[in-house]
Amino acid sequence: MKIDHIECINLLFDYPSRRGFQSSGGITNSRVTSLVLVHTDGGEVGIGSAYSHPALVQLVVRQLSTLLRGHDPREVEAIWEKMYGWTRWFGRKGATMTALGGIDVALWDLRGKSLGKPVWALLGGDEPSCPAYASSLLWNTFDGLATEAVGHLERGFRRMKMRLGRDEEYDTGAVAAVRKAIGPQHDLMCDASMRYHLALAQRIGQTLADNRVFWYEEPFAPEDLDSFAALRSTVRVPIAAGENEFGAQGFRELIERRAVDIVQADASRCGGITEVRRVADMAWKAGLKLAPHSWSDAIAIVANAQVVAANPHALTVEVDQTGNPFVEELLVEPLRIQEGRLQLSRRPGLGIELNQSVVERLRMPNQLEVPDGWYSDMVFGQQDNQAAGPYRERI
Ligand SMILES: [Mg+2]
C-alpha cells in the first residue's frame, strides 16, 4: 500500500441569517473545518480532519502530499516524524501541526482498514464506546440555558459544558441556573474562554465549587501558566486546558508547570491521534486526566474518541451541540449518544463514511480564501460583530 496523494477539502457553513451563538468573541456567523483525505494507489481512502486557519492547512497538506507520495501509509509513527521534520522551520505549533495531525488521523484510519481492526482496538481499547458530553450552552437567558440543558439530558447526554466569561453577575447566576435545571447527579463543566485574571478566577472558582462543577476550563490565556498553577492550588474544582496547545513538547510544559488537572489535547488541533496518544501517556504518568477538546466536525470527535475509549484515565469526549452540520450531517451514519456514551463502530479504521453530497454542499468556494466573518475561534475581515466588551466585575 502506497500513498498516491493527499487531498484537503475546506468546508464552510453559515448559520441561518449568519447569526449562530453568542460568546466572548461576539456572534458566530459561520463555521469552518478542513477534511484531510489520504488516497492510496489501491484506491483506499483514509479520512482525517484538521481545525485551524483553513487556507494555511490547505497549503501545508499540499506540500506534504508531494513529499509523502510513494510512502507506506501504515508506517504511521515514522511518517509523523518525517512530517514534523519537514515542517519544523515553519511548524512545531499552530496550523502546521494541525495539518500534520489531520494527515495522521487519516493514516490511522488506513492502518486500521488494512489490518481489519478498529482504531480504538489498535490503541488497546476493548469496548466500542466512550463517555461524551454535550458542548453548547452559549450566552443566553437563564431560562434559555435551563431549557437547553434539559434538552441535552433528553438526547442522552449525562454531562454538559457551558460558556462563561460574560460578566461576573451572569457567570455566577448562569452556573447556578444550569445546575438547578439538571439536578445534582449530572456533571457540569464551565469554560471561561480566557476572560479572567487570577483574583477574579479565584472568586468565580468559589461559585463553581459551590455548584459542584466537574471542571473549570481555560480561565486564562494559554501563555499564562503562572496563573493556571496559582489557581489550581487554591480552588476546589479541577482545572482543564489544552485546546490551544500543540505537540507533546507543548503539553509537557503544561504538565510540568502543574498548570492543569485535566489535559484537553485534540487530535484535530495538536498533531493527530499519534500525538494525543503521547500526551495521554504523559498525563497518566503525571497522575492527570485526559479529556480531548473537539469543536469542529464529526471526524475530529470520532478520532478523539478512539483515544478516550482506549485509555482508562481519559474522562470524556466533547460533542458540539450548537447545530453544526459538520457534526450532524457529514457522516453517513450520524453520531449516536446512548446513556451518556458516544457509540463507536466495530468496523476497521475509524469506522466512518463521509456523506459525499454534504461534502460537496459545504465545500468552501475558494479553498484559499475564507469569506469575512466570525468563525467562533477565528475572525476574517473587519471585526464588527459586536464582540464582547470589557468584563464587568462585581468589585
Ligand atoms: Mg474551550
XYZ file of C-alpha atoms and ligand atoms in Angstrom:
396
model
C 0.000 0.000 0.000
C 1.425 3.370 -1.063
C 0.244 6.948 -0.673
C -0.828 8.389 -4.030
C -1.903 11.866 -2.955
C -3.431 13.727 -0.040
C -6.451 15.920 -0.515
C -7.564 18.788 1.701
C -11.167 19.988 1.326
C -12.032 23.121 3.280
C -15.665 23.217 4.387
C -17.785 26.237 5.323
C -21.315 26.811 6.504
C -23.257 29.902 7.533
C -25.707 29.783 10.426
C -29.234 30.905 9.438
C -29.186 34.701 8.880
C -25.470 34.430 9.782
C -26.437 34.510 13.459
C -25.331 31.437 15.342
C -24.486 31.592 19.023
C -23.075 34.389 21.142
C -19.980 34.037 23.298
C -16.993 36.107 24.368
C -15.848 36.746 20.808
C -19.197 38.065 19.614
C -21.850 36.486 17.426
C -20.613 33.498 15.456
C -21.691 33.843 11.806
C -20.214 30.703 10.289
C -18.010 27.694 10.906
C -15.116 26.127 9.020
C -13.184 22.887 9.125
C -10.762 21.009 6.856
C -11.203 17.438 5.643
C -7.945 15.600 5.016
C -8.137 12.537 2.758
C -5.148 10.256 2.147
C -5.628 8.435 -1.178
C -3.653 5.229 -1.799
C -2.506 3.545 -5.015
C -5.093 0.795 -4.420
C -7.985 3.236 -4.123
C -8.353 3.106 -0.326
C -9.009 6.466 1.318
C -8.042 7.381 4.877
C -10.234 10.056 6.493
C -8.955 12.773 8.829
C -9.732 16.387 9.675
C -7.961 19.500 10.897
C -9.279 22.619 12.634
C -7.245 25.776 12.112
C -6.850 28.569 9.529
C -8.259 26.655 6.525
C -6.006 28.207 3.875
C -2.856 27.502 5.901
C -3.952 23.894 6.431
C -4.588 23.578 2.679
C -1.076 24.806 1.826
C 0.679 22.530 4.325
C -1.291 19.472 3.167
C -0.399 20.254 -0.468
C 3.294 20.353 0.395
C 3.169 17.145 2.449
C 1.142 15.374 -0.248
C 4.029 15.701 -2.675
C 6.629 14.712 -0.076
C 4.677 11.636 1.067
C 3.841 10.206 -2.356
C 5.013 6.578 -2.504
C 5.294 6.121 1.289
C 3.524 3.207 3.011
C 0.641 4.882 4.923
C 0.661 2.126 7.562
C 4.041 3.404 8.854
C 2.157 5.979 10.884
C 4.731 6.918 13.525
C 7.628 7.036 11.040
C 5.611 9.285 8.732
C 4.700 11.524 11.679
C 8.406 12.082 12.421
C 9.116 12.810 8.756
C 6.282 15.344 8.524
C 7.432 17.017 11.732
C 10.992 17.298 10.431
C 9.955 18.622 7.008
C 7.782 21.338 8.584
C 9.925 22.204 11.614
C 11.137 25.542 10.193
C 7.596 26.930 9.990
C 5.814 24.360 12.119
C 6.085 22.783 15.607
C 2.862 24.509 16.709
C -0.215 26.141 15.206
C -1.697 25.498 11.763
C 1.198 23.340 10.576
C 0.881 20.881 13.468
C -2.875 20.883 12.936
C -2.461 19.979 9.247
C 0.114 17.307 10.062
C -2.316 15.875 12.621
C -5.139 15.751 10.063
C -2.943 13.551 7.883
C -2.002 11.435 10.917
C -5.677 10.736 11.701
C -6.237 9.622 8.092
C -3.177 7.332 8.344
C -4.594 5.704 11.489
C -7.834 5.134 9.560
C -5.871 3.426 6.775
C -3.783 1.369 9.234
C -6.978 0.076 10.820
C -8.576 -0.673 7.464
C -5.515 -2.598 6.252
C -5.379 -4.666 9.475
C -9.157 -5.149 9.618
C -9.332 -3.614 13.103
C -10.945 -0.506 14.563
C -8.504 2.161 15.742
C -9.753 2.003 19.352
C -8.773 -1.686 19.391
C -5.339 -0.935 17.857
C -4.836 1.594 20.672
C -5.630 -1.038 23.305
C -9.316 -0.430 23.953
C -11.801 -3.255 24.319
C -15.143 -1.502 24.098
C -16.574 0.498 21.158
C -17.846 3.448 23.151
C -16.642 6.190 25.458
C -18.178 8.842 27.722
C -19.188 12.026 25.899
C -20.533 15.428 26.849
C -22.776 17.987 25.204
C -20.853 21.153 24.417
C -23.037 24.197 23.934
C -24.905 26.389 26.463
C -23.552 29.612 24.999
C -24.568 33.012 26.365
C -28.321 33.050 26.878
C -31.052 33.961 29.330
C -31.066 31.797 32.443
C -34.413 30.314 31.385
C -32.997 29.609 27.931
C -29.976 27.863 29.456
C -32.201 25.739 31.701
C -34.397 24.646 28.776
C -31.389 23.813 26.623
C -29.682 21.873 29.440
C -32.747 19.669 29.954
C -32.811 19.061 26.196
C -29.243 17.676 26.319
C -30.319 15.204 29.017
C -33.324 14.180 26.900
C -30.994 13.473 23.956
C -28.979 11.002 26.022
C -26.193 13.155 27.467
C -25.300 12.884 31.129
C -22.808 15.750 31.280
C -22.535 19.115 29.542
C -20.393 22.216 29.217
C -21.464 25.865 29.376
C -19.680 29.119 28.462
C -18.929 31.845 30.966
C -16.767 34.952 30.560
C -19.668 37.414 30.073
C -19.681 39.361 33.335
C -19.476 38.348 36.955
C -23.183 38.586 37.643
C -24.047 36.467 34.590
C -21.295 33.919 35.176
C -22.277 33.167 38.755
C -26.032 33.217 38.065
C -25.822 31.117 34.909
C -23.903 28.301 36.606
C -26.470 28.130 39.377
C -29.331 28.157 36.829
C -27.929 25.222 34.846
C -27.056 23.261 37.985
C -30.620 23.716 39.217
C -32.030 22.622 35.843
C -30.015 19.376 35.576
C -30.076 18.406 39.234
C -27.155 17.222 41.373
C -26.469 13.919 39.633
C -25.186 15.169 36.260
C -21.778 16.666 35.529
C -21.472 20.323 34.562
C -18.326 21.867 33.101
C -17.602 25.594 32.708
C -15.455 27.239 30.036
C -14.303 30.756 30.936
C -12.892 31.474 27.451
C -9.679 33.092 28.773
C -11.582 36.100 30.186
C -10.375 36.109 33.823
C -7.455 37.367 35.870
C -6.272 35.415 38.885
C -8.238 37.141 41.676
C -11.432 37.043 39.607
C -10.836 33.411 38.700
C -10.485 32.595 42.391
C -13.787 34.332 43.207
C -15.616 32.580 40.358
C -13.907 29.330 41.365
C -15.677 29.512 44.713
C -19.060 29.683 42.929
C -18.079 26.782 40.674
C -17.045 24.704 43.686
C -20.344 25.533 45.434
C -22.163 24.270 42.326
C -20.047 21.111 42.168
C -18.637 21.920 38.727
C -16.792 18.977 37.157
C -14.035 21.088 35.579
C -13.048 24.738 35.177
C -11.765 25.324 31.655
C -9.354 27.969 30.314
C -9.873 30.830 32.758
C -6.645 32.364 31.350
C -4.812 32.664 28.048
C -2.720 29.566 27.312
C 0.512 31.548 27.765
C -0.332 32.450 31.385
C 0.796 29.220 33.035
C 1.689 31.031 36.283
C -1.959 31.976 36.836
C -3.101 28.447 35.974
C -0.693 26.988 38.553
C -1.684 29.547 41.212
C -5.399 28.975 40.644
C -5.054 25.225 40.673
C -3.504 25.313 44.133
C -6.308 27.490 45.554
C -9.641 26.294 44.107
C -11.570 23.100 44.749
C -12.507 22.498 41.108
C -10.255 20.578 38.648
C -8.624 22.913 36.113
C -8.726 21.984 32.408
C -6.874 23.392 29.376
C -5.121 22.314 26.205
C -7.239 23.241 23.179
C -4.631 25.905 22.385
C -1.610 23.670 22.909
C 0.277 21.708 20.288
C 2.615 18.754 20.301
C 3.898 16.578 23.103
C 6.530 19.200 23.972
C 3.883 21.855 24.480
C 1.822 19.579 26.688
C 4.912 18.557 28.615
C 5.317 22.185 29.694
C 1.652 22.405 30.714
C 2.041 19.242 32.786
C 5.437 20.041 34.315
C 4.298 23.514 35.378
C 1.421 21.848 37.254
C -0.988 24.113 35.384
C -3.902 21.677 34.961
C -5.679 18.624 36.342
C -7.276 17.701 33.011
C -5.411 17.834 29.688
C -7.538 18.703 26.621
C -5.351 17.575 23.713
C -7.351 17.472 20.453
C -6.323 15.192 17.565
C -7.695 17.693 15.051
C -5.585 20.509 16.545
C -2.454 19.300 18.315
C -0.874 16.711 15.986
C -3.251 13.826 15.372
C -4.025 10.571 17.154
C -0.299 9.807 17.419
C 0.288 12.977 19.438
C -2.839 12.716 21.609
C -1.722 9.214 22.477
C 1.693 10.547 23.587
C 0.004 13.285 25.614
C -2.316 10.672 27.165
C 0.737 8.693 28.315
C 2.365 11.793 29.799
C -0.846 12.747 31.585
C -1.190 9.250 33.025
C 2.396 9.268 34.327
C 1.748 12.649 35.988
C -1.476 11.417 37.595
C -3.644 13.662 35.417
C -6.750 13.011 33.321
C -7.304 13.393 29.582
C -10.476 14.920 28.103
C -9.923 15.845 24.439
C -11.295 19.104 23.113
C -13.374 18.822 19.882
C -15.123 21.782 18.295
C -15.063 21.261 14.563
C -16.551 18.128 12.997
C -17.654 14.532 13.494
C -14.334 13.116 12.239
C -12.456 15.005 14.954
C -14.906 13.744 17.582
C -14.555 10.143 16.394
C -10.738 10.434 16.215
C -10.509 11.805 19.761
C -12.985 9.211 20.984
C -10.691 6.389 19.796
C -8.042 7.543 22.312
C -10.591 8.075 25.096
C -12.043 4.587 24.526
C -8.556 3.078 24.849
C -7.354 4.916 27.977
C -8.862 4.292 31.428
C -7.638 7.707 32.687
C -9.392 9.510 29.800
C -12.616 11.052 31.033
C -14.828 12.049 28.145
C -15.013 13.495 24.630
C -16.625 16.785 23.565
C -19.620 16.780 21.198
C -20.618 20.155 19.718
C -24.389 20.643 20.127
C -24.745 24.076 18.515
C -26.438 22.778 15.355
C -23.227 22.210 13.409
C -23.723 20.276 10.114
C -20.049 19.206 10.185
C -21.042 17.242 13.306
C -24.600 16.274 12.402
C -24.578 15.681 8.627
C -21.066 14.863 7.428
C -21.154 11.141 8.239
C -23.407 8.601 6.531
C -24.162 7.167 9.981
C -24.655 10.070 12.392
C -23.015 10.078 15.824
C -25.045 8.167 18.406
C -25.189 9.032 22.111
C -26.683 6.488 24.495
C -26.726 6.821 28.271
C -24.025 9.478 28.101
C -21.718 7.443 25.855
C -20.668 8.013 22.251
C -21.089 4.768 20.322
C -18.130 3.871 18.090
C -18.093 1.466 15.193
C -16.652 -2.063 15.216
C -15.690 -1.593 11.571
C -11.985 -1.254 10.668
C -10.212 2.087 10.976
C -12.297 4.970 12.291
C -15.387 3.095 11.065
C -16.880 6.135 9.369
C -18.035 7.042 5.874
C -18.414 10.558 4.503
C -21.676 11.753 3.013
C -20.298 12.983 -0.319
C -23.292 15.145 -1.183
C -22.875 17.001 2.122
C -19.149 17.443 1.441
C -19.964 18.989 -1.937
C -22.682 21.223 -0.489
C -20.369 22.575 2.214
C -17.188 22.865 0.123
C -15.651 26.351 0.503
C -15.873 28.035 -2.937
C -12.301 29.322 -2.936
C -10.139 26.895 -0.967
C -7.523 29.521 -0.129
C -9.835 32.427 0.687
C -12.002 32.463 3.801
C -15.004 34.826 3.474
C -15.231 37.646 6.024
C -16.900 36.652 9.242
C -16.581 35.431 12.815
C -15.908 31.688 12.910
C -16.185 31.016 16.639
C -12.409 30.704 17.132
C -11.135 32.756 14.192
C -12.068 36.068 12.602
C -11.608 37.132 8.974
C -12.295 40.589 7.566
C -13.207 43.569 9.684
C -14.040 42.825 13.299
C -17.507 44.352 13.509
C -19.647 41.641 15.013
C -20.436 43.086 18.426
C -17.516 41.490 20.199
C -17.998 41.395 23.957
C -16.727 44.486 25.748
C -14.516 44.502 28.826
C -15.523 42.032 31.527
C -17.649 43.671 34.249
C -16.687 42.596 37.745
C -18.743 42.951 40.918
C -15.883 44.580 42.795
Mg -12.796 25.636 25.486
